[in-house]
Coordinates of C-alpha atoms in Angstrom, one line a residue:
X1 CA 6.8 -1.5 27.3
X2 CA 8.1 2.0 29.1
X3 CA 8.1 3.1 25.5
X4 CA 4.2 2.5 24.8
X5 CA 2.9 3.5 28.0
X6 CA 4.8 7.0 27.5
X7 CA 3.5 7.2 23.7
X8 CA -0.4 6.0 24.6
X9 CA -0.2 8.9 27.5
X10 CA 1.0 11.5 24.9
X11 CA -1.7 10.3 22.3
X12 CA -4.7 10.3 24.8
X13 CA -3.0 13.9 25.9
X14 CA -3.3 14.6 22.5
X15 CA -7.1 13.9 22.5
X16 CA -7.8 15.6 25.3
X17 CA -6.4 18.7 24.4
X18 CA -8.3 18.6 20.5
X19 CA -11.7 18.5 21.9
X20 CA -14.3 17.2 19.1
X21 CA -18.0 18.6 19.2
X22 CA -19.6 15.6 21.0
X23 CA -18.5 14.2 24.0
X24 CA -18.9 10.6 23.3
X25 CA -17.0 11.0 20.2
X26 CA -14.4 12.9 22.2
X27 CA -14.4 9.5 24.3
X28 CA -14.3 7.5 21.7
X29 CA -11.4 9.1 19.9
X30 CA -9.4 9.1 23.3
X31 CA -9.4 5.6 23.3
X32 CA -8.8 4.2 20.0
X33 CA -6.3 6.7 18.8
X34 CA -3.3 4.4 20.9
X35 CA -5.3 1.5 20.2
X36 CA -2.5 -0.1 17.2
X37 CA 0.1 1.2 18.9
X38 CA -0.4 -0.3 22.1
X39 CA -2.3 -3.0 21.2
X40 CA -1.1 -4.1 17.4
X41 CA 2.4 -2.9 17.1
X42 CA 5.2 -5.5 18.9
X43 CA 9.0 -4.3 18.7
X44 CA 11.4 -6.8 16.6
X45 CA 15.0 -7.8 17.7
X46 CA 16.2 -5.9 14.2
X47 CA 14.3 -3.0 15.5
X48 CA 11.7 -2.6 12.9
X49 CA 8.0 -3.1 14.4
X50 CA 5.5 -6.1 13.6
X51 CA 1.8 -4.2 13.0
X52 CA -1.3 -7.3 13.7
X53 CA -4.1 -6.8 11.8
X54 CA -6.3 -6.8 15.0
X55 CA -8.1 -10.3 16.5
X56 CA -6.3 -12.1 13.5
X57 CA -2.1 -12.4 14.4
X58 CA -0.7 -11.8 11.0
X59 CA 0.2 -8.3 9.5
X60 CA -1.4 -7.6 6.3
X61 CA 1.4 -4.5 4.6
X62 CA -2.0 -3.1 3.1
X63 CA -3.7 -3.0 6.5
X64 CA -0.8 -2.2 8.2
X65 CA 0.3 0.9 6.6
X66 CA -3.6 2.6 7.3
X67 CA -3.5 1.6 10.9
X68 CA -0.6 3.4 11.0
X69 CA -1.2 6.5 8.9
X70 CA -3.0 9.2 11.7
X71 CA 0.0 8.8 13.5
X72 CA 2.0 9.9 10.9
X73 CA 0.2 13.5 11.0
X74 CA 1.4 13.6 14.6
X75 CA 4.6 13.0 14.1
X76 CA 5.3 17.0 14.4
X77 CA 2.9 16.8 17.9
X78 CA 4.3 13.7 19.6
X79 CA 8.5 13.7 17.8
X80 CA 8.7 10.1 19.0
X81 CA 6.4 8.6 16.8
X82 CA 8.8 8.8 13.9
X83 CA 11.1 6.3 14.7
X84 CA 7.9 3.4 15.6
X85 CA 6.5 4.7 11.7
X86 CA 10.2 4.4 10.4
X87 CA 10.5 1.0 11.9
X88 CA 7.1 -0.2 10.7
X89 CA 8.3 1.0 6.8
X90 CA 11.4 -1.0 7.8
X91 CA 9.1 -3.9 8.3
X92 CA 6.7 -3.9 5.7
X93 CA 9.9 -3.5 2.8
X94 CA 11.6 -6.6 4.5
X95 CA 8.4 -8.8 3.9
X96 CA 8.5 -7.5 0.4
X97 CA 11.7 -9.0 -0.6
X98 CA 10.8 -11.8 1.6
X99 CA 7.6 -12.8 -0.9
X100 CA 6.6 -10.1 -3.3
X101 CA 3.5 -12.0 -3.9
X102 CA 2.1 -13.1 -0.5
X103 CA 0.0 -10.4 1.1
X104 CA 0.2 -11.4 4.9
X105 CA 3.0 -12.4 7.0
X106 CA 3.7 -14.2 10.9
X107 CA 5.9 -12.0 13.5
X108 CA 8.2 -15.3 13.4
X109 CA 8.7 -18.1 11.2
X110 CA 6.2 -20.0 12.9
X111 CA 4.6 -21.7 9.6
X112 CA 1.1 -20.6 10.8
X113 CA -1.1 -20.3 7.7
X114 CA -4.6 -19.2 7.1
X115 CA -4.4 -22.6 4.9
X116 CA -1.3 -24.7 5.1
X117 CA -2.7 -26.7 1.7
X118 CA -2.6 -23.5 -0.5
X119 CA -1.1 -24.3 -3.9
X120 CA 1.1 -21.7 -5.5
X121 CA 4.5 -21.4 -7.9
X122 CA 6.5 -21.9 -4.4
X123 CA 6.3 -22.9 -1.0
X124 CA 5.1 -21.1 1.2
X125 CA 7.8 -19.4 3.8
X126 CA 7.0 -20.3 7.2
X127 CA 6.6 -16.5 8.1
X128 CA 4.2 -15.9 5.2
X129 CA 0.4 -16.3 6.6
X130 CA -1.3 -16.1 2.9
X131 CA -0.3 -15.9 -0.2
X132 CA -2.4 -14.3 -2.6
X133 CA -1.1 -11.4 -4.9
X134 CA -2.6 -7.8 -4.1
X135 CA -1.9 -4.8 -6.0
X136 CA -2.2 -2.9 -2.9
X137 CA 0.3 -4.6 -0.7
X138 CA 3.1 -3.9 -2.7
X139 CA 1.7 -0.4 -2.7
X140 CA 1.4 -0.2 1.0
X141 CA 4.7 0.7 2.3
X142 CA 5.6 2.9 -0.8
X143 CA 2.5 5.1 0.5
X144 CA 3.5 4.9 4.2
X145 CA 7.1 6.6 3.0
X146 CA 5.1 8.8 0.6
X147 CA 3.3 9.8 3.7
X148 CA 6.4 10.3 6.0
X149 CA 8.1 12.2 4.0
X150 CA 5.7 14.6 3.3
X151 CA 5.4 15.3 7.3
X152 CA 9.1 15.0 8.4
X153 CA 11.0 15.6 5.4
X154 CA 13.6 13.4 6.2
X155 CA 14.8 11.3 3.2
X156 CA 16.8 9.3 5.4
X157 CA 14.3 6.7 4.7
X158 CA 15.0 6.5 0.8
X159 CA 18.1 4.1 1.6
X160 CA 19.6 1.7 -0.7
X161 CA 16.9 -1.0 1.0
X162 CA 14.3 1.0 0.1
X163 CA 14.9 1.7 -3.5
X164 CA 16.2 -1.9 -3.5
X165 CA 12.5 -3.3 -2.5
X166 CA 11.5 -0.4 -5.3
X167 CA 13.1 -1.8 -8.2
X168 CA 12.1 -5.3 -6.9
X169 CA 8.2 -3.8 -6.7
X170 CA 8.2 -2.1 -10.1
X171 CA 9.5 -5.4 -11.6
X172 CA 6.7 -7.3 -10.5
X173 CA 4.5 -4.7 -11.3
X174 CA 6.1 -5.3 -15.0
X175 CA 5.4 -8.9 -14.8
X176 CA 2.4 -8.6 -14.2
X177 CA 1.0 -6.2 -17.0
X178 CA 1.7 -9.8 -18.9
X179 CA 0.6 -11.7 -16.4
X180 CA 0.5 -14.5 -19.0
X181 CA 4.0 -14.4 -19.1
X182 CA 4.1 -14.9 -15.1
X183 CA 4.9 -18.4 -13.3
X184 CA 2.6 -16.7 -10.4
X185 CA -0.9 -18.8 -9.9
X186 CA -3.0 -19.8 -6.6
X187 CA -5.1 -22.3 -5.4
X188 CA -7.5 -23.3 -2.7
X189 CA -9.3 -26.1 -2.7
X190 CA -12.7 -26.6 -0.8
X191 CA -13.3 -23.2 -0.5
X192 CA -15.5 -20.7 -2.0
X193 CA -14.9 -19.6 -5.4
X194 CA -13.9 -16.1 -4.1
X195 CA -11.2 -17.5 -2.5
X196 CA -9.5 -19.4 -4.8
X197 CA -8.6 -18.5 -8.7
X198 CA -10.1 -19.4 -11.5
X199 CA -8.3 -21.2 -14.4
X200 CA -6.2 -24.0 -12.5
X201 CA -5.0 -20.7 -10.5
X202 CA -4.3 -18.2 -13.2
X203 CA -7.5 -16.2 -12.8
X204 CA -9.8 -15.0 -15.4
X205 CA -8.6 -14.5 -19.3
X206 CA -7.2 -10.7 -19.9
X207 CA -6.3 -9.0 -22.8
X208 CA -3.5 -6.4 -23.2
X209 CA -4.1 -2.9 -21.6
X210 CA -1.1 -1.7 -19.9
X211 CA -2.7 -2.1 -16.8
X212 CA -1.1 -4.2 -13.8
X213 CA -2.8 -7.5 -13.3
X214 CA -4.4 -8.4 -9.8
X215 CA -4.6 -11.9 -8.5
X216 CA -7.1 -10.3 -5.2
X217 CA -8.9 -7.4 -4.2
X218 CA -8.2 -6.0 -1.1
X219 CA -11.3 -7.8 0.4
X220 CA -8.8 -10.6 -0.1
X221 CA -11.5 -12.1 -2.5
X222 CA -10.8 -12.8 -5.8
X223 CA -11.1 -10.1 -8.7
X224 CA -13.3 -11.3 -10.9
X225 CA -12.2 -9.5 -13.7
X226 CA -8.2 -9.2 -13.8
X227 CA -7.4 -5.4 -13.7
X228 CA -8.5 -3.8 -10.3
X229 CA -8.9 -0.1 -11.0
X230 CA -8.6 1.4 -7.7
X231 CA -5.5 -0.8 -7.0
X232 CA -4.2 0.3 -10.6
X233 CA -4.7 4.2 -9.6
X234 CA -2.8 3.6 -6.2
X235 CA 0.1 2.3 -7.9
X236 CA 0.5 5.2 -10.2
X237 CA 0.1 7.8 -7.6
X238 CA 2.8 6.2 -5.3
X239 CA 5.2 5.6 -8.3
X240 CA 4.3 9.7 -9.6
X241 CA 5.4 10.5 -5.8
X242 CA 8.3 8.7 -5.6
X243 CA 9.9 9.6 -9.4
X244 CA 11.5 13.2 -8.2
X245 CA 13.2 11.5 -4.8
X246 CA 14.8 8.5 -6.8
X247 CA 18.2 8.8 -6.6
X248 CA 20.2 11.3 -9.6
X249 CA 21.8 7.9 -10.8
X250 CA 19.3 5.8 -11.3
X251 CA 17.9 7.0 -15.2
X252 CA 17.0 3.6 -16.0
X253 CA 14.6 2.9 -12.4
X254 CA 13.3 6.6 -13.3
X255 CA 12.3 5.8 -17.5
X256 CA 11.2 2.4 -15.9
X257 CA 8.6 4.5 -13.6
X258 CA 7.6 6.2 -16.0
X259 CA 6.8 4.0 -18.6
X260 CA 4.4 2.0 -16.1
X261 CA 2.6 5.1 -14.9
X262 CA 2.0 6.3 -18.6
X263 CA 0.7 2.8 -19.5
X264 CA -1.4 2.7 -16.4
X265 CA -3.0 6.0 -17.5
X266 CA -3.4 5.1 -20.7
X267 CA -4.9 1.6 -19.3
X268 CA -7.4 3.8 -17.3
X269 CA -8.6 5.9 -20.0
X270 CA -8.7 2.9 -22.4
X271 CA -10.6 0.9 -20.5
X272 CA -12.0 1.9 -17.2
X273 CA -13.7 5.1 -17.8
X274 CA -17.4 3.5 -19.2
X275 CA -21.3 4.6 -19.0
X276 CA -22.3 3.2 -15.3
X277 CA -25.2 1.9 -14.3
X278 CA -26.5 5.0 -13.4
X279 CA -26.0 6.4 -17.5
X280 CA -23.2 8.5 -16.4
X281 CA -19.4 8.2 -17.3
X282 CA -17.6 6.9 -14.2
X283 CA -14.9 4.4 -13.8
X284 CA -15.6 1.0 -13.3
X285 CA -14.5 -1.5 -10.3
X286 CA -12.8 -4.0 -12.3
X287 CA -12.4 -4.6 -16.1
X288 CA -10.1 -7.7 -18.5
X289 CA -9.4 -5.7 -21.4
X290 CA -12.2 -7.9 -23.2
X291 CA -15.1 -5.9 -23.3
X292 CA -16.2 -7.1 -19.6
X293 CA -16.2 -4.9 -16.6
X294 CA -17.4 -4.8 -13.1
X295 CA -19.2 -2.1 -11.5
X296 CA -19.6 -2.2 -7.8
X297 CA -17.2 -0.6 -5.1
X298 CA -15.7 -2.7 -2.0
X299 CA -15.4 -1.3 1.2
X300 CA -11.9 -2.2 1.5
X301 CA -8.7 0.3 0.7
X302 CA -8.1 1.0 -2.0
X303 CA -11.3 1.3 -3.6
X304 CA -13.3 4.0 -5.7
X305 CA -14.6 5.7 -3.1
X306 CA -11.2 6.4 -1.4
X307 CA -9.5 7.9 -4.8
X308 CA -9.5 11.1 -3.7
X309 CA -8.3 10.2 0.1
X310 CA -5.6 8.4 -2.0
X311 CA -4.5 11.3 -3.6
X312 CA -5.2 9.2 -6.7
X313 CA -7.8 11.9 -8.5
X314 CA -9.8 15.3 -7.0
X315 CA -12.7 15.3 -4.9
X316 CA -14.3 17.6 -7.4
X317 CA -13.8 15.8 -10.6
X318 CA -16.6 15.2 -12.4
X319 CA -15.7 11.3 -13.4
X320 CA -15.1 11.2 -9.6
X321 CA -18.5 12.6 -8.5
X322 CA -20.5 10.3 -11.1
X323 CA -18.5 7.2 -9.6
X324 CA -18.7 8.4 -6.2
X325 CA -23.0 9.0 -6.9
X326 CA -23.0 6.0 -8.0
X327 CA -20.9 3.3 -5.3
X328 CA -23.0 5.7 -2.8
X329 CA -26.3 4.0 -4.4
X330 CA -28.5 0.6 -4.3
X331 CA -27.0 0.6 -7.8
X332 CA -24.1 -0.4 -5.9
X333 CA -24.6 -4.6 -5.1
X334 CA -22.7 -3.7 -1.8
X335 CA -24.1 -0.7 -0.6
X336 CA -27.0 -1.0 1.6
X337 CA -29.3 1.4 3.9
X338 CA -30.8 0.3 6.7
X339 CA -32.6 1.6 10.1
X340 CA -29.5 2.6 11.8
X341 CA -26.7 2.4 8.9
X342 CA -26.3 3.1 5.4
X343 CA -23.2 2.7 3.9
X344 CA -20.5 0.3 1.5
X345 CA -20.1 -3.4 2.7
X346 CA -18.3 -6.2 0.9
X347 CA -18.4 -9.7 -0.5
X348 CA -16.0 -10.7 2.1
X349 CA -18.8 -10.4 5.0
X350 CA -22.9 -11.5 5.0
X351 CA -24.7 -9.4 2.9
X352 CA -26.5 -5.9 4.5
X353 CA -23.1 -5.5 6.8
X354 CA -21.9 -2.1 6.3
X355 CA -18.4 -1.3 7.2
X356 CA -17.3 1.1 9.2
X357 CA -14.3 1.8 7.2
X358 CA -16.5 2.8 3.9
X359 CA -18.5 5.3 6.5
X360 CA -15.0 6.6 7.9
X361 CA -14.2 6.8 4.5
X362 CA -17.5 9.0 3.1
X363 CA -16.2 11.7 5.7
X364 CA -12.9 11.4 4.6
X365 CA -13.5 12.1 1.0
X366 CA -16.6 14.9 2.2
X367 CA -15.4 18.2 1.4
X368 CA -17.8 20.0 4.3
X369 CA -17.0 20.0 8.1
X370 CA -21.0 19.0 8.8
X371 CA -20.2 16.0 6.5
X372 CA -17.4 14.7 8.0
X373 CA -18.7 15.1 11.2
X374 CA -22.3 13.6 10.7
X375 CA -19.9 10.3 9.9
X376 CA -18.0 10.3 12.4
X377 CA -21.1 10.8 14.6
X378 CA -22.6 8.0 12.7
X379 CA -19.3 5.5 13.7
X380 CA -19.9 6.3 17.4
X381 CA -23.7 5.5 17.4
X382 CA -23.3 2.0 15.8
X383 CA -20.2 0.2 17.7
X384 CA -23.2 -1.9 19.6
X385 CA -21.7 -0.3 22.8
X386 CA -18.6 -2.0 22.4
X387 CA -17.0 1.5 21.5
X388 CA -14.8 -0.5 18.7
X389 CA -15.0 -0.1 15.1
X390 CA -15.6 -3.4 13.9
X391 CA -15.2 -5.1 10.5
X392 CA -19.3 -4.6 9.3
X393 CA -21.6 -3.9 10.8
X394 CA -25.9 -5.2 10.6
X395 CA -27.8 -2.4 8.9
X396 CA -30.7 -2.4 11.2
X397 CA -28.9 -4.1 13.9
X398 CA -25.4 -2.1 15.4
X399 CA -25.4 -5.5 18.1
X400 CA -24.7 -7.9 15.0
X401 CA -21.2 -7.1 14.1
X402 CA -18.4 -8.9 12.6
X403 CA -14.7 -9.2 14.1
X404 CA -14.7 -7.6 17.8
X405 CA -11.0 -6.1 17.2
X406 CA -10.3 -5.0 14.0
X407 CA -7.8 -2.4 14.3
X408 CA -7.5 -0.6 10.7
X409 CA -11.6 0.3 11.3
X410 CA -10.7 2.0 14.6
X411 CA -7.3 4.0 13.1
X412 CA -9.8 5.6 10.4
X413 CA -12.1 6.6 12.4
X414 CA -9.2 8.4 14.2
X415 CA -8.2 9.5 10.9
X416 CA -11.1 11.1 10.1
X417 CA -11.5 12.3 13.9
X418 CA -8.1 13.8 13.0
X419 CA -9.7 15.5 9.7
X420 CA -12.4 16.9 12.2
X421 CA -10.0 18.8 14.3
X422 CA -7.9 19.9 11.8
X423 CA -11.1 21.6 9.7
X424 CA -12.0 22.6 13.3
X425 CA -8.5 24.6 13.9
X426 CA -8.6 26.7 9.9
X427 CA -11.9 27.5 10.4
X428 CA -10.8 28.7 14.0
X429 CA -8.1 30.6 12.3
X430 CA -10.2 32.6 10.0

């Protein structure tokens, strides 16, 4: 407890001494940057560190690893943020090898379950919350370490439980670019068919691409459409990060890696660059390899909009500005402008609910200071005076809000309060 209250003073510290343009931004940013460390993050008897999504008790890896992320750039700042971050990467791979397939877990083995009557190829653990296969959460804690290392440097962290959880990641990764050839299904019964699969739980018919198969988007709805692009770009940024740190022995893991990331390239190329909507070439949301695509964009991470935040393609590409043009458009089923908020929502909330996360993520991915800052303005303007990012939001309407904690919206508006200053401190400078 000592611990946090030392960490949340240096953090607000931190705050205070990066002034942001606005002063109720300034306030806002005070607050929420300790908000999942003090709030979220709980200390394990192994030492590693349990992450809560927010008013919901279970840790989602995928969630966890971006409530976590600003603090990694202040890792240099405030020194005694490493070990929490190393700790939470700790975590997340020990869930891994727990189920590779279930996407949130308990703190305990508690047998709490979002739906205890969830049929799948095994039981459910009683520390696994949900089990629903996402590209993404796999992908989570290989981009948390991706991210560390980059700041610190230390490749301490690349241990032989690390590249243990690795191999095990890659060979589900494997499995599933034949996912007909995998044991894995899920279903729910009584629910809505975005929560359940298709098929008697096998999902949607696929052809062969080369691309990894994905059971859920990381809405936690359904794909409807088997290969999840953004998801599918993730994965082969994280695995192209990792190849030159994997250890001088390990030829085979290396040729493995790289066989996957070619096919997922070629996968993308093959199959996910099309004519959008909007008569331009841009990728496409989701497609099966069949002739059938999707073409929308989630607000949940990873999705097109986020590529470039990703690291997963350039802000200035031109297949990334037609997507981008596009998701950013009524074109869009999920984008919607309103009175007060115009922005990216998501099947998984009521229709005209923008999330704050898709606006956090628009500055993010802006490549002007105004830009990101006319966001991050935006964020501050619509929290219905609670002063929390919230899950989405009402268009016309900031007081209708969904979720009155949900800690991964509040950590990217610090990240991109984060972006602010730092743009603020190069151009100060020059």
């Amino acid at each position: 407890m000592e611990e946090k209250s030392a960490l949340a003073t240096a953090l607000m510290e931190y705050a205070q001494a990066h002034p942001l343009p606005d002063a109720a931004t300034q306030t806002m940013f005070r607050t929420l940057l300790p908000d999942a460390l003090v709030k979220a993050t709980r200390r394990q008897p192994d030492g590693t560190y349990f992450v809560a999504t927010g008013d919901i008790p279970a840790m989602w890896l995928r969630d966890a690893t971006f409530q976590v992320l600003p603090y990694v750039r202040l890792i240099k700042d405030i020194p005694d943020l490493k070990p929490i971050l190393e700790g939470v990467l700790r975590r997340e791979l020990a869930f891994v090898r727990l189920d590779p397939y279930a996407n949130a877990f308990n703190e305990t083995a508690s047998g709490a379950h979002w739906r205890a009557d969830d049929e799948s190829d095994r039981p459910m653990s009683p520390q696994v919350w949900e089990r629903k296969f996402e590209i993404d959460t796999l992908c989570a804690p290989l981009l948390l370490a991706v991210n560390l290392y980059a700041e610190t440097g230390d490749a301490s962290i690349f241990d032989i439980d690390f590249w243990a959880t690795f191999t095990l990641i890659l060979t589900i990764f494997e499995q599933e670019q034949h996912h007909e050839r995998s044991p894995y299904f899920f279903r729910r019964s009584d629910t809505d068919e975005n929560d359940t699969l298709p098929n008697n739980g096998l999902g949607n018919p696929i052809g062969d691409t080369g691309l990894i198969w994905d059971g859920f988007r990381p809405s936690d709805n359904r794909c409807e459409y088997g290969f999840h692009i953004p998801a599918n770009l993730l994965a082969k940024t994280v695995l192209n990060h990792l190849l030159p740190l994997m250890p001088v022995d390990e030829r085979l893991l290396a040729k493995r890696t790289q066989t996957l990331v070619a096919a997922i390239e070629q996968g993308v190329m093959t199959y996910a660059i099309q004519t959008l909507p909007s008569g331009e070439q841009g990728l496409a949301y989701e497609v099966d390899g069949l002739g059938h695509a999707r073409f929308m964009d989630d607000a949940n991470v990873p999705s097109l909009l986020s590529l470039p935040f990703l690291g997963a393609i350039a802000a200035d590409d031109p297949l990334y500005l037609a997507t981008k043009a596009f998701v950013l458009s009524p074109q869009n089923p999920y984008y919607y402008e309103g009175k007060m908020l115009s922005g990216i929502g998501s099947e998984h909330t009521p229709p005209e609910y923008v999330w704050p996360i898709a606006v956090a993520m628009e500055g993010l991915v802006a490549t002007t200071a105004a830009d990101k800052m006319a966001k991050l303005l935006l964020l501050v303007a619509t929290t219905g005076g609670t002063g929390q990012c919230h899950e989405g939001v009402q268009k016309d309407d900031p007081l209708q809000y969904t979720r009155t904690w949900f800690s991964w919206a509040n950590m990217t508006f610090c990240q991109l309060a984060l972006d602010v200053i730092q743009q603020q401190e190069q151009e100060g400078l020059r």
